[in-house]
Structure formats: C-alpha cells, structure tokens
Amino acid sequence: MAPATYLPSYLPIILERGDLTQLAVDAIVNAAGPTLLGGGGVDGAIHDAAGPELLAECSTLGGCAVGDAKLTAGYRLPARHVIHAVGPIWRGGDHGEADLLASAYRRSLELAVAHGLRTVAFPAISCGVYGYPHAQAAEVAARAVRDFILAHPGALSGVYLVAFDDAAAAAIAAALAELGAYERIIGGLLGLIVGDALGVPVEFFRREALDRAPLLDMIGHGTHDQPPGTWSDDSSLTLATAASLTSSRTIDPEDMMRRFADWLERGEWSAHGEVFDVGITTAESIKRYLSGAPAPWGGGGEMDNGNGALMRIFPLACALRRATAAQLIERAGEVSALTHAHPRSRLCCAYFCLVVRAVFRGGGLLSAMNEAAAALAPSLPASEAAALARILDASVLDAPREQIRGSGYVVHCLEASLWAAHRHQGFSAAVLAAINLGEDTDTTGAVTGALAGALYGREAIPRRWLEALARGPELLAVAERLAAL
Ligand code: APR
C-alpha cells in the first residue's frame, strides 16, 4: 500500500530520512550555535561538506540570537544556500523553549521566502547536543511550518524535515500524522456544514430540473426560502453531537439526546434560531425521549432507515479516531440508535466512521473503503449484506450516474457520497456532483462534504463558501475543539 500521505496537498511538508548535507534543495538549515562559528553535529557536518568559505562568510555575520536565523551561500554543498538557525537549549520545557524553537523554524522560512527559495530542508533543530526531546520538538516544528505555509500560500513547494536517526523519524512521522488528522477533521466538519448549506435551497428538487439548471455555487432561498449560508438539521444535530463529545469528553448518548431535544424545542445549534426541515424518524425519537420512555428511542423498523443518523455521525469518528475498529463499530451503532435503531442505519454509520477515520490517517478513499468493509465483515448480518453489497465491494464507485440516487434512504445517501467523492476530484466538484443528483440534497451534500473535507483538508473548501456560513466563527471553534480531542 502506498505510504500514507499524512497531509493534504496544500501542506507540502515531507519527512526525509538521511543526511541533510546531501540534499540538493534551495536551502538546508543548519542547527547552529549563537557564534555561527561551527561546532559538532549537523553544524560540523555542514561546514565539512561546504568547505572553508562557509566559515569565512559566517565570520562576517556577527553571530545570531537564539530563535533567529541568518542566510549564507552553500559553497560546495549541493544546496544553494545554508540558513543558520539557532535553536534553544532544552532546560526542561518551561523556559520558553517551544516558542524559541518555533521562532527558529519561522525565521528560517521567512529568510527563504524573502530570497525566493522554494525548497527548504531542516534537521531536527536542538534535538542533538541541545537536548530537546524529539517528540516535543517535532510537534513544535510541524505546527510552526504548517502555520507559516498557511500564512504564505504558494510560497514554498517543499519543506523537508530530515531525520538522521530512527528516533527523529518516528517523532516527525507522528507529528505529521497528528497535523494531517487535525486539518482533515476541521475540513470534514466545516465541509459537512458547507455541503448542507449548499443543498438546502434545492432540497427535493428532481434530478431532471438540476440537469437543466445545475447548482454551481452557494445560493439562498429556493425550497426553504432561507438566506445563503443557512445550514439545516443535518449540521444542527452534527454540532450538537460534537458539543456533547467535546464538553463531556466521553460518549454519552443521553447527553447527545438532550441536546437534540434542546435543538428541536429551542432551536439550539440552528443557523438562525429557527428549526426547519426536521426528519420524521428523528422527531419521533426525540419526542419519545421527551415523554420519558426508556432508551433506545430510535425507530427500529426497516422503513426507519432514513439518513438522519448518518448525517450527524461524523463527530464520533473524530472522537474515536484512536479507538479499535470494534469499539468504533459498537459506539456508532449506539449513537445511530438514538434516532435510527435498525441494523442498516447502525451499519452505515459504523462504515462511514471507519472510512472517515482511515482518511484522517492519510489513506485514500478506496483503501479506506476496503479497510472499513473488512472491519465490518465479522459483524455483518446476512440480512444486511445484500442492501450494502455495492458499498462493501466498492462497486458503487463504478456505477453509472443513473444508478446513483440522492434520496433520504440511508444506503442511497452513503452510496451517493462515496460515488461523488470518488468520481469528482476536489471538494467543490464532489459536493456539487452529490447535490445535483437531486432529492435529499442537503444531506447528500452534508455527508459528501464531510468526506471530501476530510479527504482534501480545510483549505480545499472555497473561502467564499466558508465565509457565507451562518455563525461561521462558532463553527470553526467547534471544529477546532473536535480536532483537539
Ligand atoms: N543530517 C541530518 N541531521 C543530522 C545530521 C546530518 N548530517 N547530523 C546530525 N543530525 C541531527 C542530529 O541527529 C539531531 O537530531 O541533527 C539534529 C540536531 O543535532 P545537533 O547537530 O547536535 O544540533 P543541536 O541539538 O541543535 O545543537 C546545536 O550543537 O553542533 C553544535 O554548533 C552547534 O552549538 C550548536 C549545537
């Protein structure tokens, strides 16, 4: 299997295993001392490889403060330049070391961009003689580089974090994997809400009408006569689920149900304080809960298999991204059953969570689907195998558009989102393709938006769509809390 590409494409941060002095990049970064007059470790290796002219130039620079960096030529090195960065000496972690280390990375990249350099390779600054533990240093480095790249889009084409030994490599790999999951979780939650808001104005539109006049952008009014950027029950119940998971930091289905009831009765987590477009099975389940009936409150009949649980299950995949597949499958079924208790809805929720968290780890959609199908196989009742057949063998991905439905049936919704994400590159194309299937467009938009947002990361979502969302800042805060779990 191809190595996981931890990070979305807009973050070209690459783990490189080997000797920094041999990299033919625009600039390698030296883990220098404040005098800039050479030393051991990578500093010594760089001066040895560059030749005496490097020391001669360094001698003219007047040293360098901790957390700062200075640029020289590369001389006999394959790299055109050397950026001499001075990291902090580790003193236990409460002497501002993290800020100084982040500054050393940031200043190095500022110098690179100021000189039009696009490829930069770093050693694990401060992790040798200066004693900075690899795990903490790699996390600081990965975040500092991510923040710089997001603030300077397109300025760099590759930032290499070079590991000279296994300890460094493991720490950098773990830090990049966490960074990738963070970007993908935020992308998935915001993508779900954007997909929902895109679909709201054309909900219940027939495909023929959308074939004649496809949805191309975020519009308003239409079916529910709501202003542009208005999201519906899909996002409201997703946000209520996320709020439950991030506030109690446990999985408490009763707490989730109470929040669902707060939404239905008081418009909690609605876009403009008004509840519209409530699913029948969801409403009946919440009313059962409010009447004091015992759990499970969800409808368990075969005709209760609407997409009302699938549309709100994404936050559970975030909260359980480190759990075992068996734990995730069990909890997804439990959370589905709050409103949708039939095995089919439970299995679709479990499958979607398994796919999404494989995507968080950098896996592609098809490998994530195969992994999910394999994990579900042992717990799949024969009665459900037929209904889910095209999903479990992934043949739905190759189905012609005429065989893909955007209805409110949970299997159709899941099939449509997988099909749209697989057959259309990029966030916008995938979500619009799902919505233009017609019928339950806000939910196919939401589920596809969650999947595509996770696949491509938050920066792949058009900014104008994010800026159109009602309560935008609050949504980002929820997404960041979810990503920090
Ligand atoms: N390529 C890549 N990485 C390397 C190489 C190399 N050729 N040689 C060493 N490293 C790694 C080390 O394994 C370590 O993980 O660079 C990292 C930084 O270690 P040091 O070079 O010891 O740098 P640092 O901990 O920042 O201490 C800097 O040491 O060499 C002196 O003059 C330098 O005073 C400064 C201090």
Short mmCIF file of C-alpha atoms and ligand atoms in Angstrom, two decimals:
data_model
loop_
_atom_site.label_atom_id
_atom_site.label_comp_id
_atom_site.label_asym_id
_atom_site.label_seq_id
_atom_site.Cartn_x
_atom_site.Cartn_y
_atom_site.Cartn_z
CA MET A 1 0.00 0.00 0.00
CA ALA A 2 1.27 3.45 -0.85
CA PRO A 3 2.70 5.24 2.19
CA ALA A 4 0.02 7.33 3.86
CA THR A 5 0.14 10.90 2.67
CA TYR A 6 -0.49 12.32 6.10
CA LEU A 7 -1.05 15.86 4.92
CA PRO A 8 -3.46 17.47 2.43
CA SER A 9 -1.74 18.68 -0.74
CA TYR A 10 -1.67 22.32 0.36
CA LEU A 11 0.83 21.37 3.09
CA PRO A 12 3.98 20.08 1.29
CA ILE A 13 5.78 19.08 4.50
CA ILE A 14 7.76 15.91 3.89
CA LEU A 15 9.59 13.58 6.24
CA GLU A 16 13.02 12.76 4.72
CA ARG A 17 15.31 10.11 6.21
CA GLY A 18 19.05 10.71 5.70
CA ASP A 19 21.93 13.19 5.60
CA LEU A 20 20.94 16.83 5.23
CA THR A 21 24.27 17.76 3.62
CA GLN A 22 23.47 15.67 0.56
CA LEU A 23 20.14 17.29 -0.29
CA ALA A 24 20.05 19.39 -3.46
CA VAL A 25 17.43 21.85 -2.24
CA ASP A 26 17.36 25.64 -2.38
CA ALA A 27 18.43 25.82 1.25
CA ILE A 28 19.39 23.46 4.04
CA VAL A 29 19.02 24.72 7.58
CA ASN A 30 21.94 24.40 9.97
CA ALA A 31 21.34 23.76 13.67
CA ALA A 32 23.93 26.38 14.55
CA GLY A 33 25.23 27.92 17.75
CA PRO A 34 24.94 31.65 18.56
CA THR A 35 28.50 32.37 17.34
CA LEU A 36 27.82 30.79 13.90
CA LEU A 37 31.44 29.66 14.02
CA GLY A 38 30.75 25.94 13.59
CA GLY A 39 30.53 23.07 16.01
CA GLY A 40 29.67 19.39 16.12
CA GLY A 41 26.61 17.51 14.98
CA VAL A 42 24.91 18.74 11.83
CA ASP A 43 26.77 22.08 12.16
CA GLY A 44 30.08 20.27 11.84
CA ALA A 45 28.81 18.09 9.00
CA ILE A 46 27.61 21.11 7.03
CA HIS A 47 30.87 23.04 7.43
CA ASP A 48 32.88 19.96 6.49
CA ALA A 49 30.82 19.48 3.32
CA ALA A 50 30.61 23.17 2.38
CA GLY A 51 34.32 23.92 2.76
CA PRO A 52 36.18 26.79 4.49
CA GLU A 53 34.43 29.54 2.54
CA LEU A 54 31.29 28.88 4.62
CA LEU A 55 33.09 29.64 7.88
CA ALA A 56 34.66 32.68 6.28
CA GLU A 57 31.20 34.08 5.40
CA CYS A 58 29.75 33.10 8.79
CA SER A 59 32.55 35.05 10.47
CA THR A 60 31.21 38.25 8.90
CA LEU A 61 27.67 37.83 10.25
CA GLY A 62 28.25 38.81 13.86
CA GLY A 63 26.60 35.76 15.35
CA CYS A 64 22.87 35.01 15.67
CA ALA A 65 20.37 35.22 18.52
CA VAL A 66 18.56 32.13 19.77
CA GLY A 67 15.33 31.76 17.78
CA ASP A 68 16.74 33.74 14.87
CA ALA A 69 18.41 32.68 11.60
CA LYS A 70 20.88 34.03 9.02
CA LEU A 71 21.50 33.12 5.37
CA THR A 72 24.73 32.27 3.59
CA ALA A 73 25.72 30.64 0.32
CA GLY A 74 26.04 26.85 0.16
CA TYR A 75 29.52 26.72 -1.46
CA ARG A 76 30.47 23.06 -2.07
CA LEU A 77 27.15 21.74 -0.77
CA PRO A 78 24.53 20.52 -3.28
CA ALA A 79 22.17 23.03 -1.60
CA ARG A 80 22.38 26.58 -2.97
CA HIS A 81 22.17 28.21 0.45
CA VAL A 82 22.57 27.47 4.13
CA ILE A 83 20.22 29.08 6.63
CA HIS A 84 21.90 29.06 10.05
CA ALA A 85 19.18 28.81 12.70
CA VAL A 86 19.89 28.84 16.42
CA GLY A 87 17.57 26.69 18.48
CA PRO A 88 17.16 26.78 22.26
CA ILE A 89 19.00 24.55 24.71
CA TRP A 90 16.45 22.27 26.41
CA ARG A 91 16.06 23.16 30.08
CA GLY A 92 13.02 21.09 30.96
CA GLY A 93 10.45 22.89 28.81
CA ASP A 94 9.37 25.79 30.98
CA HIS A 95 11.96 28.33 29.86
CA GLY A 96 10.23 29.35 26.63
CA GLU A 97 11.97 26.64 24.63
CA ALA A 98 8.92 25.86 22.46
CA ASP A 99 8.49 29.49 21.39
CA LEU A 100 12.20 29.87 20.66
CA LEU A 101 12.27 26.65 18.64
CA ALA A 102 9.15 27.68 16.67
CA SER A 103 10.80 31.03 16.05
CA ALA A 104 13.92 29.34 14.66
CA TYR A 105 11.77 27.46 12.13
CA ARG A 106 9.66 30.52 11.31
CA ARG A 107 12.63 32.86 10.83
CA SER A 108 14.33 30.29 8.60
CA LEU A 109 11.27 30.13 6.35
CA GLU A 110 10.90 33.92 6.35
CA LEU A 111 14.50 34.20 5.10
CA ALA A 112 13.90 31.52 2.48
CA VAL A 113 10.77 33.21 1.11
CA ALA A 114 12.42 36.64 1.24
CA HIS A 115 15.13 35.26 -1.05
CA GLY A 116 12.70 33.43 -3.35
CA LEU A 117 13.80 29.98 -2.16
CA ARG A 118 11.05 27.34 -2.51
CA THR A 119 12.56 24.12 -1.13
CA VAL A 120 13.99 24.06 2.40
CA ALA A 121 15.32 21.13 4.41
CA PHE A 122 15.54 21.22 8.21
CA PRO A 123 17.43 18.96 10.62
CA ALA A 124 15.78 18.28 13.97
CA ILE A 125 16.97 21.58 15.41
CA SER A 126 18.01 21.41 19.09
CA CYS A 127 17.47 17.65 19.28
CA GLY A 128 21.14 16.74 19.47
CA VAL A 129 23.64 18.47 21.72
CA TYR A 130 20.94 20.91 22.86
CA GLY A 131 18.90 18.02 24.24
CA TYR A 132 15.39 18.89 23.07
CA PRO A 133 13.25 15.69 23.22
CA HIS A 134 12.32 14.57 19.71
CA ALA A 135 8.56 14.19 20.29
CA GLN A 136 8.06 17.72 21.61
CA ALA A 137 10.44 19.26 19.07
CA ALA A 138 8.76 17.53 16.13
CA GLU A 139 5.34 18.78 17.24
CA VAL A 140 6.65 22.35 17.53
CA ALA A 141 8.38 22.10 14.16
CA ALA A 142 5.39 20.63 12.32
CA ARG A 143 2.99 23.26 13.67
CA ALA A 144 5.41 26.14 13.02
CA VAL A 145 5.91 25.03 9.42
CA ARG A 146 2.13 24.46 8.95
CA ASP A 147 1.32 27.92 10.31
CA PHE A 148 3.93 29.56 8.05
CA ILE A 149 2.70 27.74 4.93
CA LEU A 150 -0.97 28.62 5.65
CA ALA A 151 0.08 32.26 6.09
CA HIS A 152 2.14 32.23 2.87
CA PRO A 153 0.15 30.05 0.42
CA GLY A 154 2.12 29.00 -2.65
CA ALA A 155 5.42 30.48 -1.43
CA LEU A 156 7.06 27.13 -0.74
CA SER A 157 6.93 23.95 -2.81
CA GLY A 158 8.56 21.65 -0.29
CA VAL A 159 9.66 21.77 3.34
CA TYR A 160 11.65 18.68 4.31
CA LEU A 161 12.01 17.59 7.92
CA VAL A 162 15.14 15.45 7.80
CA ALA A 163 15.59 12.64 10.31
CA PHE A 164 19.14 11.43 10.86
CA ASP A 165 18.06 8.52 13.03
CA ASP A 166 15.02 6.35 13.81
CA ALA A 167 14.03 8.31 16.92
CA ALA A 168 13.82 11.52 14.92
CA ALA A 169 11.97 9.77 12.09
CA ALA A 170 9.37 8.28 14.41
CA ALA A 171 8.79 11.61 16.15
CA ILE A 172 8.43 13.52 12.88
CA ALA A 173 6.11 10.88 11.38
CA ALA A 174 3.87 11.03 14.47
CA ALA A 175 3.80 14.83 14.44
CA LEU A 176 2.89 14.95 10.73
CA ALA A 177 0.17 12.33 11.20
CA GLU A 178 -1.38 14.40 14.00
CA LEU A 179 -1.14 17.52 11.85
CA GLY A 180 -2.87 15.73 8.98
CA ALA A 181 -5.69 14.47 11.18
CA TYR A 182 -6.17 17.99 12.57
CA GLU A 183 -6.50 19.52 9.10
CA ARG A 184 -8.81 16.75 7.93
CA ILE A 185 -11.12 16.83 10.96
CA ILE A 186 -11.60 20.58 10.64
CA GLY A 187 -12.07 20.13 6.89
CA GLY A 188 -14.63 17.38 7.46
CA LEU A 189 -16.78 19.27 9.95
CA LEU A 190 -16.75 22.54 8.01
CA GLY A 191 -17.18 20.59 4.77
CA LEU A 192 -20.30 18.92 6.16
CA ILE A 193 -21.85 22.26 7.06
CA VAL A 194 -20.91 23.82 3.70
CA GLY A 195 -22.40 20.83 1.86
CA ASP A 196 -25.58 21.12 3.92
CA ALA A 197 -25.92 24.87 3.26
CA LEU A 198 -25.27 24.34 -0.47
CA GLY A 199 -28.02 21.74 -0.66
CA VAL A 200 -30.71 23.49 1.41
CA PRO A 201 -32.07 25.75 -1.37
CA VAL A 202 -32.53 22.86 -3.82
CA GLU A 203 -33.80 20.21 -1.42
CA PHE A 204 -36.43 17.91 -3.03
CA PHE A 205 -35.51 19.21 -6.50
CA ARG A 206 -35.86 16.49 -9.11
CA ARG A 207 -32.70 15.45 -10.97
CA GLU A 208 -34.17 16.47 -14.30
CA ALA A 209 -34.54 20.05 -13.05
CA LEU A 210 -30.97 20.10 -11.78
CA ASP A 211 -29.71 18.56 -15.03
CA ARG A 212 -31.24 21.53 -16.81
CA ALA A 213 -30.02 24.07 -14.25
CA PRO A 214 -27.29 22.54 -12.04
CA LEU A 215 -26.34 24.07 -8.71
CA LEU A 216 -22.95 25.74 -9.21
CA ASP A 217 -22.49 27.88 -6.13
CA MET A 218 -23.81 28.84 -2.70
CA ILE A 219 -27.26 30.35 -3.30
CA GLY A 220 -30.14 31.19 -0.98
CA HIS A 221 -33.93 30.89 -0.80
CA GLY A 222 -35.40 28.12 -3.00
CA THR A 223 -37.13 25.26 -1.17
CA HIS A 224 -36.92 26.65 2.37
CA ASP A 225 -36.57 30.34 1.46
CA GLN A 226 -33.53 30.70 3.74
CA PRO A 227 -30.69 33.21 3.19
CA PRO A 228 -27.43 31.93 1.63
CA GLY A 229 -25.21 30.07 4.11
CA THR A 230 -28.12 28.67 6.08
CA TRP A 231 -27.49 25.11 7.21
CA SER A 232 -30.20 22.72 8.36
CA ASP A 233 -30.94 19.92 10.82
CA ASP A 234 -28.02 17.92 9.44
CA SER A 235 -25.50 20.43 10.72
CA SER A 236 -27.51 21.28 13.84
CA LEU A 237 -27.51 17.66 15.01
CA THR A 238 -23.87 17.24 13.98
CA LEU A 239 -22.92 20.31 16.04
CA ALA A 240 -24.99 19.07 18.98
CA THR A 241 -23.16 15.73 18.77
CA ALA A 242 -19.79 17.49 18.57
CA ALA A 243 -20.69 19.72 21.52
CA SER A 244 -21.60 16.65 23.54
CA LEU A 245 -18.34 14.88 22.71
CA THR A 246 -16.12 17.89 23.35
CA SER A 247 -17.80 19.10 26.54
CA SER A 248 -18.17 15.81 28.38
CA ARG A 249 -15.07 14.29 26.68
CA THR A 250 -16.90 10.97 26.86
CA ILE A 251 -19.51 9.37 24.64
CA ASP A 252 -22.78 9.99 26.43
CA PRO A 253 -25.74 9.16 24.17
CA GLU A 254 -28.21 10.52 26.73
CA ASP A 255 -26.36 13.85 26.77
CA MET A 256 -26.47 13.87 22.96
CA MET A 257 -30.24 13.19 23.02
CA ARG A 258 -30.82 16.00 25.49
CA ARG A 259 -29.01 18.36 23.15
CA PHE A 260 -31.07 17.09 20.20
CA ALA A 261 -34.19 17.90 22.25
CA ASP A 262 -32.81 21.39 23.04
CA TRP A 263 -32.44 21.89 19.29
CA LEU A 264 -35.98 20.70 18.46
CA GLU A 265 -37.62 22.65 21.28
CA ARG A 266 -35.48 25.80 21.46
CA GLY A 267 -33.53 25.96 18.20
CA GLU A 268 -30.18 25.31 19.91
CA TRP A 269 -27.47 24.89 17.24
CA SER A 270 -29.71 26.16 14.46
CA ALA A 271 -28.37 28.61 11.89
CA HIS A 272 -30.77 31.49 12.72
CA GLY A 273 -32.59 30.25 15.82
CA GLU A 274 -35.29 28.64 13.70
CA VAL A 275 -35.78 24.89 13.24
CA PHE A 276 -36.89 23.85 9.77
CA ASP A 277 -36.77 20.61 7.80
CA VAL A 278 -36.95 18.07 10.66
CA GLY A 279 -36.76 14.38 9.74
CA ILE A 280 -39.79 12.31 10.80
CA THR A 281 -37.86 9.47 12.43
CA THR A 282 -35.64 11.94 14.28
CA ALA A 283 -38.59 14.00 15.51
CA GLU A 284 -40.48 10.90 16.69
CA SER A 285 -37.40 9.62 18.55
CA ILE A 286 -36.82 12.93 20.30
CA LYS A 287 -40.48 13.06 21.30
CA ARG A 288 -40.21 9.52 22.72
CA TYR A 289 -37.19 10.68 24.73
CA LEU A 290 -39.05 13.76 25.96
CA SER A 291 -42.02 11.59 27.02
CA GLY A 292 -39.71 9.77 29.43
CA ALA A 293 -39.75 6.47 27.53
CA PRO A 294 -36.66 4.25 28.12
CA ALA A 295 -33.82 4.04 25.56
CA PRO A 296 -33.32 3.14 22.77
CA TRP A 297 -35.54 5.88 21.42
CA GLY A 298 -34.77 5.28 17.75
CA GLY A 299 -37.14 3.73 15.25
CA GLY A 300 -36.15 0.11 14.60
CA GLY A 301 -38.27 -0.80 11.61
CA GLU A 302 -36.86 -1.33 8.12
CA MET A 303 -38.76 1.76 6.99
CA ASP A 304 -36.94 3.80 9.66
CA ASN A 305 -33.75 3.71 7.59
CA GLY A 306 -33.58 7.37 6.68
CA ASN A 307 -30.19 9.10 6.61
CA GLY A 308 -30.94 11.05 9.82
CA ALA A 309 -28.22 9.32 11.84
CA LEU A 310 -25.64 9.09 9.06
CA MET A 311 -25.86 12.85 8.56
CA ARG A 312 -24.77 13.57 12.16
CA ILE A 313 -22.28 10.73 12.91
CA PHE A 314 -19.07 12.42 11.67
CA PRO A 315 -18.00 13.83 15.08
CA LEU A 316 -17.98 10.32 16.52
CA ALA A 317 -15.31 9.27 14.01
CA CYS A 318 -13.22 12.22 15.25
CA ALA A 319 -13.65 11.37 18.92
CA LEU A 320 -12.87 7.69 18.34
CA ARG A 321 -10.10 8.02 15.76
CA ARG A 322 -7.66 6.20 18.07
CA ALA A 323 -10.13 3.52 19.22
CA THR A 324 -10.25 -0.03 17.89
CA ALA A 325 -12.49 -0.76 14.93
CA ALA A 326 -14.70 -2.91 17.18
CA GLN A 327 -15.16 -0.03 19.64
CA LEU A 328 -15.96 2.38 16.83
CA ILE A 329 -18.49 -0.02 15.28
CA GLU A 330 -20.23 -0.58 18.60
CA ARG A 331 -20.43 3.11 19.55
CA ALA A 332 -21.52 4.19 16.08
CA GLY A 333 -24.42 1.74 16.32
CA GLU A 334 -25.31 3.09 19.75
CA VAL A 335 -25.27 6.72 18.61
CA SER A 336 -27.24 5.86 15.48
CA ALA A 337 -29.88 4.15 17.61
CA LEU A 338 -30.70 7.39 19.39
CA THR A 339 -32.94 8.06 16.40
CA HIS A 340 -32.30 5.24 13.88
CA ALA A 341 -32.03 1.84 15.57
CA HIS A 342 -32.40 -0.54 12.60
CA PRO A 343 -29.22 -2.58 11.86
CA ARG A 344 -28.89 -0.96 8.42
CA SER A 345 -28.59 2.56 9.78
CA ARG A 346 -26.23 1.38 12.51
CA LEU A 347 -24.01 -0.37 9.94
CA CYS A 348 -23.98 2.60 7.56
CA CYS A 349 -22.94 4.89 10.43
CA ALA A 350 -20.23 2.46 11.51
CA TYR A 351 -18.98 2.08 7.93
CA PHE A 352 -18.86 5.84 7.37
CA CYS A 353 -16.94 6.38 10.62
CA LEU A 354 -14.43 3.67 9.69
CA VAL A 355 -13.89 5.23 6.25
CA VAL A 356 -13.51 8.75 7.58
CA ARG A 357 -11.02 7.89 10.28
CA ALA A 358 -8.91 5.92 7.78
CA VAL A 359 -8.93 9.11 5.70
CA PHE A 360 -7.80 11.08 8.79
CA ARG A 361 -4.70 8.89 8.78
CA GLY A 362 -3.95 9.88 5.21
CA GLY A 363 -5.38 6.86 3.45
CA GLY A 364 -7.13 7.37 0.10
CA LEU A 365 -10.87 6.73 -0.30
CA LEU A 366 -10.67 3.28 -1.91
CA SER A 367 -8.20 1.91 0.65
CA ALA A 368 -10.33 3.42 3.42
CA MET A 369 -13.42 1.70 1.99
CA ASN A 370 -11.67 -1.66 1.77
CA GLU A 371 -10.43 -1.28 5.35
CA ALA A 372 -13.95 -0.41 6.55
CA ALA A 373 -15.55 -3.34 4.72
CA ALA A 374 -13.01 -5.76 6.20
CA ALA A 375 -13.60 -4.41 9.71
CA LEU A 376 -17.39 -4.71 9.35
CA ALA A 377 -17.44 -8.15 7.76
CA PRO A 378 -17.46 -10.15 11.04
CA SER A 379 -20.43 -8.23 12.42
CA LEU A 380 -22.49 -8.07 9.24
CA PRO A 381 -25.87 -9.86 9.45
CA ALA A 382 -26.66 -11.78 6.25
CA SER A 383 -29.91 -9.81 6.01
CA GLU A 384 -27.93 -6.60 5.56
CA ALA A 385 -25.23 -7.87 3.23
CA ALA A 386 -27.46 -7.54 0.17
CA ALA A 387 -28.56 -3.98 0.99
CA LEU A 388 -24.96 -2.87 1.46
CA ALA A 389 -23.41 -5.03 -1.28
CA ARG A 390 -22.35 -2.21 -3.67
CA ILE A 391 -20.74 -0.33 -0.79
CA LEU A 392 -18.91 -3.26 0.74
CA ASP A 393 -17.39 -4.41 -2.54
CA ALA A 394 -16.89 -0.78 -3.65
CA SER A 395 -18.59 -1.50 -6.97
CA VAL A 396 -20.82 1.55 -6.36
CA LEU A 397 -17.81 3.69 -7.30
CA ASP A 398 -18.01 2.50 -10.90
CA ALA A 399 -21.79 2.67 -11.20
CA PRO A 400 -23.25 4.95 -13.90
CA ARG A 401 -24.85 8.14 -12.56
CA GLU A 402 -28.29 6.81 -13.48
CA GLN A 403 -27.84 4.09 -10.85
CA ILE A 404 -26.98 6.53 -8.06
CA ARG A 405 -29.83 8.02 -6.03
CA GLY A 406 -29.71 11.07 -3.75
CA SER A 407 -32.78 10.03 -1.75
CA GLY A 408 -33.24 10.13 2.02
CA TYR A 409 -32.70 6.35 2.28
CA VAL A 410 -29.50 5.83 4.28
CA VAL A 411 -27.95 3.43 1.74
CA HIS A 412 -28.62 5.80 -1.15
CA CYS A 413 -27.10 8.69 0.80
CA LEU A 414 -23.97 6.72 1.66
CA GLU A 415 -23.62 5.37 -1.89
CA ALA A 416 -24.06 8.86 -3.37
CA SER A 417 -21.39 10.40 -1.13
CA LEU A 418 -18.82 7.68 -1.85
CA TRP A 419 -19.59 7.78 -5.57
CA ALA A 420 -19.42 11.59 -5.76
CA ALA A 421 -16.16 11.80 -3.79
CA HIS A 422 -14.53 9.07 -5.86
CA ARG A 423 -15.64 10.26 -9.28
CA HIS A 424 -15.05 14.00 -8.84
CA GLN A 425 -11.68 15.48 -7.88
CA GLY A 426 -11.61 18.22 -5.29
CA PHE A 427 -14.02 19.38 -2.61
CA SER A 428 -16.30 21.59 -4.74
CA ALA A 429 -16.73 19.12 -7.60
CA ALA A 430 -17.56 16.26 -5.24
CA VAL A 431 -20.14 18.14 -3.19
CA LEU A 432 -21.86 19.74 -6.18
CA ALA A 433 -21.98 16.38 -8.00
CA ALA A 434 -23.74 14.85 -4.98
CA ILE A 435 -26.21 17.71 -4.64
CA ASN A 436 -27.01 17.73 -8.36
CA LEU A 437 -28.25 14.17 -8.03
CA GLY A 438 -31.36 15.83 -6.59
CA GLU A 439 -33.83 14.72 -3.87
CA ASP A 440 -32.41 14.94 -0.33
CA THR A 441 -29.71 17.37 -1.45
CA ASP A 442 -28.83 18.97 1.90
CA THR A 443 -27.99 15.57 3.40
CA THR A 444 -26.14 14.14 0.42
CA GLY A 445 -24.33 17.48 0.38
CA ALA A 446 -23.54 17.23 4.10
CA VAL A 447 -22.29 13.63 4.05
CA THR A 448 -20.26 14.21 0.87
CA GLY A 449 -18.94 17.47 2.33
CA ALA A 450 -17.72 15.66 5.44
CA LEU A 451 -16.00 13.01 3.34
CA ALA A 452 -14.49 15.45 0.82
CA GLY A 453 -13.49 17.89 3.57
CA ALA A 454 -11.62 15.07 5.29
CA LEU A 455 -10.04 13.89 2.03
CA TYR A 456 -8.78 17.32 0.93
CA GLY A 457 -8.50 19.26 4.20
CA ARG A 458 -9.98 22.56 5.28
CA GLU A 459 -8.04 24.72 2.82
CA ALA A 460 -9.72 22.87 -0.06
CA ILE A 461 -13.10 24.37 0.84
CA PRO A 462 -13.70 27.58 -1.15
CA ARG A 463 -13.24 30.52 1.24
CA ARG A 464 -16.33 32.32 -0.10
CA TRP A 465 -18.46 29.32 0.94
CA LEU A 466 -16.94 29.25 4.42
CA GLU A 467 -17.43 33.00 4.79
CA ALA A 468 -21.09 32.66 3.77
CA LEU A 469 -21.92 30.23 6.57
CA ALA A 470 -24.21 31.46 9.34
CA ARG A 471 -22.39 31.55 12.71
CA GLY A 472 -19.06 30.89 10.96
CA PRO A 473 -16.68 31.73 13.85
CA GLU A 474 -18.60 29.48 16.25
CA LEU A 475 -18.45 26.62 13.75
CA LEU A 476 -14.67 26.88 13.48
CA ALA A 477 -14.39 26.87 17.28
CA VAL A 478 -16.40 23.64 17.45
CA ALA A 479 -14.25 22.11 14.69
CA GLU A 480 -11.03 23.05 16.50
CA ARG A 481 -12.29 21.53 19.75
CA LEU A 482 -13.26 18.36 17.90
CA ALA A 483 -9.84 18.20 16.20
CA ALA A 484 -8.11 18.67 19.54
CA LEU A 485 -9.75 15.59 21.12
N1 APR B 1 21.85 15.34 8.54
C1 APR B 1 20.68 15.48 9.20
N2 APR B 1 20.56 15.57 10.52
C2 APR B 1 21.69 15.46 11.24
C3 APR B 1 22.97 15.30 10.64
C4 APR B 1 23.01 15.24 9.22
N3 APR B 1 24.14 15.10 8.56
N4 APR B 1 23.87 15.21 11.61
C5 APR B 1 23.22 15.32 12.77
N5 APR B 1 21.90 15.46 12.55
C6 APR B 1 20.82 15.59 13.51
C7 APR B 1 21.05 15.04 14.87
O1 APR B 1 20.85 13.63 14.87
C8 APR B 1 19.99 15.78 15.68
O2 APR B 1 18.77 15.08 15.58
O3 APR B 1 20.59 16.97 13.74
C9 APR B 1 19.86 17.13 14.93
C10 APR B 1 20.40 18.32 15.68
O4 APR B 1 21.51 17.90 16.46
P1 APR B 1 22.80 18.85 16.62
O5 APR B 1 23.52 18.91 15.36
O6 APR B 1 23.54 18.37 17.84
O7 APR B 1 22.22 20.31 16.88
P2 APR B 1 21.53 20.94 18.18
O8 APR B 1 20.97 19.91 19.08
O9 APR B 1 20.59 21.98 17.63
O10 APR B 1 22.72 21.64 18.92
C11 APR B 1 23.31 22.73 18.27
O11 APR B 1 25.47 21.80 18.52
O12 APR B 1 26.83 21.30 16.77
C12 APR B 1 26.60 22.25 17.76
O13 APR B 1 27.31 24.33 16.81
C13 APR B 1 26.18 23.55 17.15
O14 APR B 1 26.20 24.77 19.17
C14 APR B 1 25.35 24.13 18.23
C15 APR B 1 24.68 22.95 18.85
#
